[in-house]
Amino acid sequence: MTVNAITVDLEDWYHVCGDGAQADPAGWDAYESRVTASTGRILDILDKAGAKATFFVLGYIADRNPRLIERIHREGHELAVHGYYHRRVFEMTPAEFEADLERSIRAVESVTGEPVLGFRAPEWSVTSGTYWAFEIMAAAGLSYDSSTVPLTRMGERGLPHLPHRVRTPSGEIIEFPLTTMKCFWERLPFTGGLPMRLFPYWLIAEALRSTNAAGQPGLVYIHPWEFDREQPRIELPLTRRFMHYFNTASTRPKLEGLLRHFRFAPIREVLGL
């Protein structure tokens, strides 16, 4: 049976890209942190299923919640990085990205004592216009990335939709893009975020089975705030509010169903690293 990757973007309820006052890290220390409790729910679900995941950790959270990072590490999950301040790659210069990436790696490695192998950009923000990021990742000692998606709006249509190698002057990076399914002339995501909350479980499971039947692993992703029904609500534009909050109560039962019906492992194991 094909082994799929299960991943968690470890961010708190107020880590929303580019919208509202919450986007400014200068104010973050004033907000209630809810990430420990919501991540604990995810860890309990994974433990019950006997599954291990990759946690893409914000460096900001690693510095302020080292005990949470210690628990994730102690329970046998992989720790990778999600940047330090949850900034999209295209919002930064190469120098800014390098500094942000290296700071996030130091924050995680200082807790675990083990090298970080992977990175995921907030909002899948590595596109052909930010491919310079791959060389910076390789120079920082990373082995893989999971930051691209072959979509017209979020990401870039035409990007590879299967895991592949990206060669740079500083070394090679394995890219594991978001899993998508073919729908007419477009590809659609279905394994995390709004798409997983939007689609019925039977369609998600059938699409993942089809992916596996073709010999390819799928990539599932979730967020701790999707497991927190009491989280404060952020004032967002209508479309962003729908994307962020719609049907979050369905995430847990869909995740539990996937864990029952499919095999999962951290990305490093799926890629054989």
CSV table of C-alpha atoms in Angstrom, one decimal:
chain,number,residue,atom,x,y,z
A,1,MET,CA,0.0,0.0,0.0
A,2,THR,CA,1.3,3.5,-0.9
A,3,VAL,CA,2.3,5.6,2.1
A,4,ASN,CA,1.1,9.2,2.1
A,5,ALA,CA,2.5,12.2,3.9
A,6,ILE,CA,0.5,13.9,6.6
A,7,THR,CA,1.5,17.4,7.6
A,8,VAL,CA,0.6,20.1,10.1
A,9,ASP,CA,1.2,23.8,9.5
A,10,LEU,CA,2.0,24.7,13.1
A,11,GLU,CA,0.6,28.3,13.4
A,12,ASP,CA,-1.7,30.0,15.9
A,13,TRP,CA,-5.2,31.4,15.2
A,14,TYR,CA,-3.9,34.9,14.4
A,15,HIS,CA,-1.2,33.9,11.8
A,16,VAL,CA,-3.1,35.0,8.7
A,17,CYS,CA,-1.1,36.3,5.7
A,18,GLY,CA,-1.5,39.9,4.6
A,19,ASP,CA,-4.9,40.9,6.1
A,20,GLY,CA,-5.7,43.1,9.1
A,21,ALA,CA,-3.8,44.1,12.2
A,22,GLN,CA,-3.0,40.4,13.0
A,23,ALA,CA,-0.5,40.3,10.0
A,24,ASP,CA,1.9,42.5,11.9
A,25,PRO,CA,4.3,40.5,14.1
A,26,ALA,CA,4.8,43.5,16.3
A,27,GLY,CA,1.4,42.9,17.9
A,28,TRP,CA,1.5,39.1,18.3
A,29,ASP,CA,2.7,39.0,21.9
A,30,ALA,CA,-0.5,40.7,22.9
A,31,TYR,CA,-2.7,37.9,21.6
A,32,GLU,CA,-3.8,34.9,23.5
A,33,SER,CA,-1.9,31.8,22.4
A,34,ARG,CA,-4.1,28.8,21.7
A,35,VAL,CA,-1.7,26.7,19.7
A,36,THR,CA,-0.7,24.3,22.5
A,37,ALA,CA,-4.2,23.1,23.2
A,38,SER,CA,-5.3,22.8,19.6
A,39,THR,CA,-2.0,21.0,18.6
A,40,GLY,CA,-2.5,18.7,21.6
A,41,ARG,CA,-5.8,17.6,20.0
A,42,ILE,CA,-4.0,16.7,16.8
A,43,LEU,CA,-1.3,14.9,18.6
A,44,ASP,CA,-3.9,12.8,20.5
A,45,ILE,CA,-5.6,11.9,17.2
A,46,LEU,CA,-2.3,10.9,15.6
A,47,ASP,CA,-1.4,8.9,18.7
A,48,LYS,CA,-4.7,7.0,18.7
A,49,ALA,CA,-4.2,6.1,15.0
A,50,GLY,CA,-0.5,5.2,15.5
A,51,ALA,CA,0.5,7.7,12.8
A,52,LYS,CA,3.5,10.1,12.6
A,53,ALA,CA,3.4,13.5,10.8
A,54,THR,CA,5.6,16.3,9.7
A,55,PHE,CA,5.0,19.5,11.6
A,56,PHE,CA,6.0,22.7,9.7
A,57,VAL,CA,6.7,25.0,12.6
A,58,LEU,CA,6.8,28.7,12.7
A,59,GLY,CA,10.1,29.8,14.3
A,60,TYR,CA,8.1,32.4,16.3
A,61,ILE,CA,6.1,29.5,17.9
A,62,ALA,CA,9.2,27.4,18.5
A,63,ASP,CA,10.9,30.3,20.4
A,64,ARG,CA,7.8,30.9,22.6
A,65,ASN,CA,6.5,27.4,23.1
A,66,PRO,CA,9.6,25.1,23.3
A,67,ARG,CA,7.7,22.6,25.5
A,68,LEU,CA,5.2,22.1,22.7
A,69,ILE,CA,8.0,21.4,20.2
A,70,GLU,CA,9.6,19.1,22.8
A,71,ARG,CA,6.4,17.1,23.0
A,72,ILE,CA,6.0,16.8,19.2
A,73,HIS,CA,9.6,15.6,19.0
A,74,ARG,CA,9.3,13.2,21.9
A,75,GLU,CA,6.3,11.6,20.3
A,76,GLY,CA,8.3,10.8,17.2
A,77,HIS,CA,7.0,13.3,14.7
A,78,GLU,CA,9.2,15.2,12.2
A,79,LEU,CA,9.9,18.9,12.8
A,80,ALA,CA,10.3,21.1,9.7
A,81,VAL,CA,9.9,24.8,9.3
A,82,HIS,CA,7.2,27.2,8.1
A,83,GLY,CA,9.3,30.4,8.2
A,84,TYR,CA,9.7,32.6,11.3
A,85,TYR,CA,7.0,35.2,10.8
A,86,HIS,CA,4.6,33.5,8.4
A,87,ARG,CA,5.5,35.8,5.5
A,88,ARG,CA,4.8,34.7,1.9
A,89,VAL,CA,8.0,34.2,-0.1
A,90,PHE,CA,7.0,36.8,-2.8
A,91,GLU,CA,6.7,39.4,0.0
A,92,MET,CA,10.4,39.1,0.8
A,93,THR,CA,13.7,39.8,-1.0
A,94,PRO,CA,16.1,36.9,-1.3
A,95,ALA,CA,18.2,38.3,1.6
A,96,GLU,CA,15.1,38.7,3.8
A,97,PHE,CA,13.9,35.2,3.0
A,98,GLU,CA,17.4,33.8,3.8
A,99,ALA,CA,17.4,35.5,7.2
A,100,ASP,CA,13.8,34.4,8.0
A,101,LEU,CA,14.5,30.8,7.0
A,102,GLU,CA,17.8,30.6,9.0
A,103,ARG,CA,16.1,32.1,12.1
A,104,SER,CA,13.3,29.5,11.9
A,105,ILE,CA,15.7,26.6,11.5
A,106,ARG,CA,17.8,27.8,14.5
A,107,ALA,CA,14.6,28.1,16.6
A,108,VAL,CA,13.6,24.5,15.9
A,109,GLU,CA,17.0,22.9,16.0
A,110,SER,CA,17.8,24.6,19.3
A,111,VAL,CA,14.9,22.6,20.9
A,112,THR,CA,15.3,19.2,19.1
A,113,GLY,CA,19.1,19.1,18.6
A,114,GLU,CA,18.4,17.5,15.2
A,115,PRO,CA,18.8,18.9,11.7
A,116,VAL,CA,15.8,20.3,10.0
A,117,LEU,CA,15.3,18.8,6.5
A,118,GLY,CA,12.2,20.6,5.1
A,119,PHE,CA,10.4,23.8,4.6
A,120,ARG,CA,6.9,24.9,3.6
A,121,ALA,CA,6.2,28.5,2.6
A,122,PRO,CA,3.0,30.1,3.9
A,123,GLU,CA,0.2,30.0,1.3
A,124,TRP,CA,2.2,27.8,-1.1
A,125,SER,CA,4.1,31.0,-2.2
A,126,VAL,CA,6.9,29.4,-4.1
A,127,THR,CA,6.2,30.0,-7.8
A,128,SER,CA,8.4,30.4,-10.9
A,129,GLY,CA,8.9,34.0,-9.8
A,130,THR,CA,10.4,32.9,-6.5
A,131,TYR,CA,12.4,29.9,-7.6
A,132,TRP,CA,15.4,31.7,-6.3
A,133,ALA,CA,14.2,30.4,-2.9
A,134,PHE,CA,15.3,26.8,-3.8
A,135,GLU,CA,19.0,27.7,-3.9
A,136,ILE,CA,18.7,29.5,-0.5
A,137,MET,CA,17.0,26.4,1.0
A,138,ALA,CA,19.8,24.1,-0.4
A,139,ALA,CA,22.5,26.4,0.9
A,140,ALA,CA,20.8,26.3,4.4
A,141,GLY,CA,21.1,22.5,4.4
A,142,LEU,CA,17.5,21.5,3.6
A,143,SER,CA,16.7,18.4,1.6
A,144,TYR,CA,13.1,19.0,0.6
A,145,ASP,CA,10.4,21.7,0.2
A,146,SER,CA,6.6,21.5,0.1
A,147,SER,CA,5.6,25.0,-1.1
A,148,THR,CA,4.3,24.7,-4.7
A,149,VAL,CA,0.8,24.1,-6.0
A,150,PRO,CA,-0.2,23.9,-9.7
A,151,LEU,CA,-3.2,26.2,-9.5
A,152,THR,CA,-4.2,29.3,-11.4
A,153,ARG,CA,-4.8,31.6,-8.4
A,154,MET,CA,-3.0,30.2,-5.4
A,155,GLY,CA,0.3,29.0,-6.8
A,156,GLU,CA,0.9,28.8,-10.5
A,157,ARG,CA,-0.8,26.7,-13.2
A,158,GLY,CA,1.6,24.6,-15.1
A,159,LEU,CA,4.0,23.8,-12.2
A,160,PRO,CA,4.7,20.1,-11.8
A,161,HIS,CA,2.0,18.3,-9.8
A,162,LEU,CA,4.1,15.3,-8.6
A,163,PRO,CA,7.2,15.1,-6.4
A,164,HIS,CA,10.3,16.1,-8.4
A,165,ARG,CA,13.9,17.2,-8.0
A,166,VAL,CA,15.0,20.9,-8.3
A,167,ARG,CA,18.7,21.4,-9.0
A,168,THR,CA,20.4,24.6,-7.9
A,169,PRO,CA,24.1,25.7,-7.8
A,170,SER,CA,24.0,25.0,-4.0
A,171,GLY,CA,22.6,21.6,-4.2
A,172,GLU,CA,19.4,19.6,-4.9
A,173,ILE,CA,16.0,20.1,-3.3
A,174,ILE,CA,13.1,17.5,-3.6
A,175,GLU,CA,9.9,19.4,-4.2
A,176,PHE,CA,6.7,17.7,-2.8
A,177,PRO,CA,3.8,19.8,-4.2
A,178,LEU,CA,0.3,19.9,-2.8
A,179,THR,CA,-1.7,16.9,-4.1
A,180,THR,CA,-4.3,17.8,-6.7
A,181,MET,CA,-6.8,16.0,-8.9
A,182,LYS,CA,-7.5,16.7,-12.6
A,183,CYS,CA,-10.8,18.5,-13.3
A,184,PHE,CA,-11.3,19.5,-17.0
A,185,TRP,CA,-8.5,22.0,-17.8
A,186,GLU,CA,-7.6,22.7,-14.2
A,187,ARG,CA,-6.2,20.8,-11.2
A,188,LEU,CA,-8.1,21.0,-7.9
A,189,PRO,CA,-6.7,20.5,-4.4
A,190,PHE,CA,-8.6,18.2,-2.0
A,191,THR,CA,-6.4,17.1,0.8
A,192,GLY,CA,-6.3,20.1,3.2
A,193,GLY,CA,-7.6,23.5,4.1
A,194,LEU,CA,-10.8,24.8,2.5
A,195,PRO,CA,-11.0,22.1,-0.2
A,196,MET,CA,-10.9,19.3,2.4
A,197,ARG,CA,-13.5,21.1,4.4
A,198,LEU,CA,-15.6,21.7,1.3
A,199,PHE,CA,-15.6,18.3,-0.4
A,200,PRO,CA,-17.5,15.3,1.0
A,201,TYR,CA,-15.3,12.6,2.5
A,202,TRP,CA,-16.2,10.0,-0.1
A,203,LEU,CA,-14.8,12.2,-2.9
A,204,ILE,CA,-11.6,13.0,-0.9
A,205,ALA,CA,-11.0,9.3,-0.2
A,206,GLU,CA,-11.7,8.2,-3.8
A,207,ALA,CA,-9.4,10.9,-5.2
A,208,LEU,CA,-6.6,9.8,-2.8
A,209,ARG,CA,-7.1,6.2,-3.7
A,210,SER,CA,-6.8,7.1,-7.4
A,211,THR,CA,-3.6,9.0,-6.6
A,212,ASN,CA,-2.2,5.9,-4.8
A,213,ALA,CA,-3.4,3.6,-7.5
A,214,ALA,CA,-1.2,5.5,-9.9
A,215,GLY,CA,1.8,4.8,-7.6
A,216,GLN,CA,2.0,8.3,-6.2
A,217,PRO,CA,1.8,9.4,-2.5
A,218,GLY,CA,-0.7,12.1,-1.5
A,219,LEU,CA,0.0,15.0,0.8
A,220,VAL,CA,-2.5,15.9,3.5
A,221,TYR,CA,-2.2,19.1,5.5
A,222,ILE,CA,-4.1,20.6,8.5
A,223,HIS,CA,-3.8,23.5,10.9
A,224,PRO,CA,-4.2,23.6,14.6
A,225,TRP,CA,-6.8,26.4,14.5
A,226,GLU,CA,-9.1,24.1,12.5
A,227,PHE,CA,-9.4,22.1,15.7
A,228,ASP,CA,-10.3,25.1,17.9
A,229,ARG,CA,-14.0,25.9,17.8
A,230,GLU,CA,-13.6,28.7,20.4
A,231,GLN,CA,-10.9,30.6,18.6
A,232,PRO,CA,-11.3,34.4,18.3
A,233,ARG,CA,-12.6,35.5,14.9
A,234,ILE,CA,-10.5,37.8,12.8
A,235,GLU,CA,-12.1,40.6,10.7
A,236,LEU,CA,-11.3,39.5,7.1
A,237,PRO,CA,-12.6,40.3,3.7
A,238,LEU,CA,-15.6,38.1,2.8
A,239,THR,CA,-13.7,35.6,0.6
A,240,ARG,CA,-10.8,35.3,3.0
A,241,ARG,CA,-13.2,34.8,5.9
A,242,PHE,CA,-15.0,32.0,4.0
A,243,MET,CA,-11.6,30.3,3.1
A,244,HIS,CA,-10.5,30.5,6.7
A,245,TYR,CA,-13.5,29.5,8.7
A,246,PHE,CA,-15.9,27.6,6.5
A,247,ASN,CA,-16.9,24.1,7.9
A,248,THR,CA,-13.8,23.8,10.2
A,249,ALA,CA,-15.8,21.3,12.4
A,250,SER,CA,-15.5,18.8,9.5
A,251,THR,CA,-11.7,18.7,9.6
A,252,ARG,CA,-11.4,16.3,12.6
A,253,PRO,CA,-13.8,13.6,11.4
A,254,LYS,CA,-12.3,13.7,7.9
A,255,LEU,CA,-8.8,13.5,9.3
A,256,GLU,CA,-9.8,10.5,11.5
A,257,GLY,CA,-11.4,8.8,8.4
A,258,LEU,CA,-8.2,9.2,6.4
A,259,LEU,CA,-6.1,7.9,9.2
A,260,ARG,CA,-8.4,4.8,9.3
A,261,HIS,CA,-8.4,4.1,5.6
A,262,PHE,CA,-4.9,5.1,4.4
A,263,ARG,CA,-1.3,4.7,5.5
A,264,PHE,CA,0.6,7.9,6.5
A,265,ALA,CA,4.1,8.9,7.5
A,266,PRO,CA,6.2,12.1,7.8
A,267,ILE,CA,7.5,13.5,4.5
A,268,ARG,CA,11.1,12.5,5.3
A,269,GLU,CA,10.0,8.8,5.4
A,270,VAL,CA,7.8,9.1,2.3
A,271,LEU,CA,10.7,10.6,0.4
A,272,GLY,CA,13.2,8.1,1.8
A,273,LEU,CA,15.4,10.7,3.5
